[in-house]
Structures are given as C-alpha cells and as structure tokens.
C-alpha cells in the first residue's frame, strides 16, 4: 500500500490560509520513495473541499503550520536584509576599486607624480570620489604649468 | 652613546609585472606622506623600466611568488616596515609606525574572527589564522627576529615541497589537524611559528594601535570603517585592477 506523508515544515502560502505549500513523500508498494513540492488549495476549482488539504491539516496541524509560516517569514526578511547588505557592500567595493584605479592613472601623469606640493598630493591620495580626484589633479597640473611659465 | 636605529620601508614585487606597477605607486605614496622615508625595493630585474629609481635601495630577486619571505631578512634597515605591493599609503601617520613598535620585536595587524570572512581559508576545524602578514614592522637587530624571518621563508618553502608540516606521518604531511588547503599559505607558516614553535615563544609581539587604519581592506564592511583619523594604509588585495596593469 502506498503511504503518503506531508512535511512537518509545511506553511501557509496565502494570508487567507487557503493554500499550503508542503513536500509530499510517497512510498509505493515496492518501497520506492518520491518527493514532490506542492502548493495545495483548500478548495478545488468547483469549490469542493480538497482532500489533500485536509490531509495536511490532519498530519501537521493548523497551529504548527502557522508557527512554520511565522518562522519562515522572519527567516525570509533576514535573508532579504542580508542580500541587500551584500549588494551594498559589493557596490561600495566596486566604487572603491574604480576610484583606486582612477587615482593610479592620475598619479601616472608626470606633472602630478613629480609635483613637490605635498599638501595637494596628500589630498589627492585621500580623495573619496572621482570628482575630488579630478579637482585635485587639475589643481596640481595647473600649479605645475604656472611654475613652468614663471621659470620661462 | 648608542646610535639611533635606521628605519625604512620594504616593498617587494615579483612574479607579475602588475605588482611592480602597484609597488611603484605604493613607494610614491610612502614618500608623499613621509618625506624622509627610505625605501628598499625588491623586484625582478626584468621588470625594471627606470621607475624603480624612486626607491633608495634596490635588490633584484627571483621570479617566485613569495620573494617577500626571502627579502625580509635582507632588509638594509634596523627597523623595517614591510607593506604588500598592492597597498597605498594615505595618511601622514605612516611615519609613526616605527616608534609604535616601542621595544617589541614584531608588530602586526590582527586577523580577527569577525574578519575571517574576508580572508580565504583562514579558518579550519582546529584553529584559525590570527595575524595578517600584509603589513608589519620588525626590528632585525634582535637575532631572534633575524632567525624568525629566515625560518618563515625556510618552513614555507619546505611546506610547499611537502617536506614540512605541523604533523608528519611516514615522511609525508598529515592533514588531519591542519588541512591541505592551508599549504599554499605563507600566513599559515607565520601562524605556526608564532603559536607553536617553542623557539619563538618569547618573541615580543604586539598589534598596531588602532589597527584597522593600518591595513584597511577595501572590502571591509561599513561598521569597520571607523576611520575618523583616516586610513593610513589602503589594501587593494583582491581588486581586479591587477589585470588591467599587465605588462
């Protein structure tokens, strides 16, 4: 005889508690086990009670299903928060990478590399974004150009 | 009257030309913030294109990925600050590191448990790495420190050749306590020397004050970005930037 067992971690799929998501494990006469994840409605399309739904309620219990649903929702909120945080971290790391790369290019410009203006070079090294890099790079280059003109 | 110790920075770039490029940027950044800085640059002769002249001392090395370990005992300075090539100095406080050593033999930044996620393979069932070997200061005048640097190099090379491991069985490494994936790490050798080699049990070790400023990884989370005083050393470890600068 085939046995049917609904998973103990079944949860309400809808707030009106008319649908349950669960895993059904069936074992046939020859001992072959099959697992299916199913979302089961309280009523069939004709509005008749669904025996599978009742079977889950009988096996797992409404209270347990509600507890599972609360725990699952809390877990999902935490997972979403973590995903969001990781996304922000990735974005921040990408931004820092672009900034570092950009600064290295700025410091490869001879007039910046060879500038003796340590105060401005220090500001350029500490630049927090690409706009700051551009501003301080330009200030250094302009100063070097002015120095060259005065020397001429 | 005893002579004041000589102090300087050690930067090493081997194996890949992009490390040479990054090292040049690092040396310039050191000199931007420490006007009197003396820098010893250890790199491969084939990479040198004239820019290496920014350094005060130049030592040519082989094309091994861990020439750093050979270089450590060859420093021309009494007190040396070693900085990984993929770093950039961003603060005037850089020059204060030498005095911060304050009579100790070695000064590192810690690899805290909370930060273990940032460092690949830094944990295993029976332990975890505790110090970060990317930035550190050492006083080579003490012979135990000289021995330590030589042993770090020696044990690491032996571990790569499978001729040394904390546990050996029938002449081969036994990975039951310390798994094989740690074998590629010179940081693992460092951890073992500091924690399990009796020769170094009395070595005077300290961590940088306000350590996060001194080896700030670009991947650190926001809450670890307590940089009111500013990042001193920015560590670009893991940035894809290296690919862009291939020679």
XYZ file of C-alpha atoms in Angstrom, chain A residues 59-150:
92
model
C -0.997 15.286 9.660
C 0.746 18.567 10.509
C -1.900 20.608 12.358
C -3.039 24.205 11.790
C -1.089 25.581 14.754
C 2.174 24.036 13.552
C 1.592 25.351 10.014
C 1.044 28.871 11.425
C 4.232 28.597 13.517
C 6.169 27.435 10.447
C 4.785 30.345 8.430
C 5.854 32.923 11.033
C 9.338 31.411 11.322
C 9.677 31.249 7.537
C 8.591 34.867 7.083
C 11.108 36.020 9.699
C 13.819 33.995 8.010
C 12.939 35.454 4.600
C 13.075 39.025 5.969
C 16.534 38.337 7.409
C 17.698 36.776 4.144
C 16.454 39.777 2.171
C 18.220 42.150 4.572
C 21.441 40.167 4.242
C 21.162 40.131 0.448
C 20.568 43.870 0.438
C 23.573 44.436 2.699
C 25.766 42.256 0.478
C 24.601 44.164 -2.588
C 25.533 47.470 -0.912
C 28.926 46.052 0.073
C 29.567 44.891 -3.495
C 28.598 48.301 -4.839
C 30.858 50.030 -2.322
C 33.768 47.715 -3.164
C 33.251 48.286 -6.913
C 33.199 52.030 -6.356
C 36.420 51.896 -4.328
C 38.040 49.778 -6.990
C 37.151 52.289 -9.713
C 38.436 55.124 -7.509
C 41.737 53.360 -6.794
C 42.239 52.623 -10.473
C 41.447 56.212 -11.402
C 43.848 57.590 -8.808
C 46.681 55.393 -10.058
C 46.102 56.770 -13.554
C 46.185 60.316 -12.169
C 49.475 59.645 -10.401
C 50.981 58.389 -13.648
C 50.716 61.907 -15.103
C 54.255 63.279 -14.890
C 53.339 66.707 -13.516
C 51.355 65.058 -10.713
C 53.929 62.383 -9.983
C 56.765 64.914 -9.864
C 54.886 67.692 -8.079
C 56.526 68.893 -4.850
C 53.223 70.152 -3.459
C 52.791 67.523 -0.760
C 49.661 69.113 0.635
C 47.789 68.785 -2.666
C 49.194 65.340 -3.406
C 48.063 64.247 0.034
C 44.539 65.495 -0.712
C 44.602 63.611 -3.998
C 45.680 60.371 -2.289
C 42.885 60.790 0.260
C 40.253 61.653 -2.369
C 36.963 59.966 -1.554
C 35.446 60.114 -5.033
C 36.300 60.709 -8.667
C 35.182 64.360 -8.541
C 37.760 65.045 -5.817
C 40.412 63.217 -7.833
C 39.650 65.446 -10.828
C 39.691 68.650 -8.788
C 42.992 67.963 -7.018
C 44.618 66.568 -10.175
C 43.674 69.706 -12.040
C 44.966 71.948 -9.253
C 48.324 70.169 -9.273
C 48.630 70.264 -13.062
C 47.713 73.962 -13.167
C 50.231 74.761 -10.467
C 52.932 72.896 -12.378
C 52.012 74.769 -15.561
C 52.202 78.103 -13.706
C 55.592 77.130 -12.287
C 56.837 76.288 -15.786
C 55.592 79.650 -17.159
C 57.278 81.562 -14.311
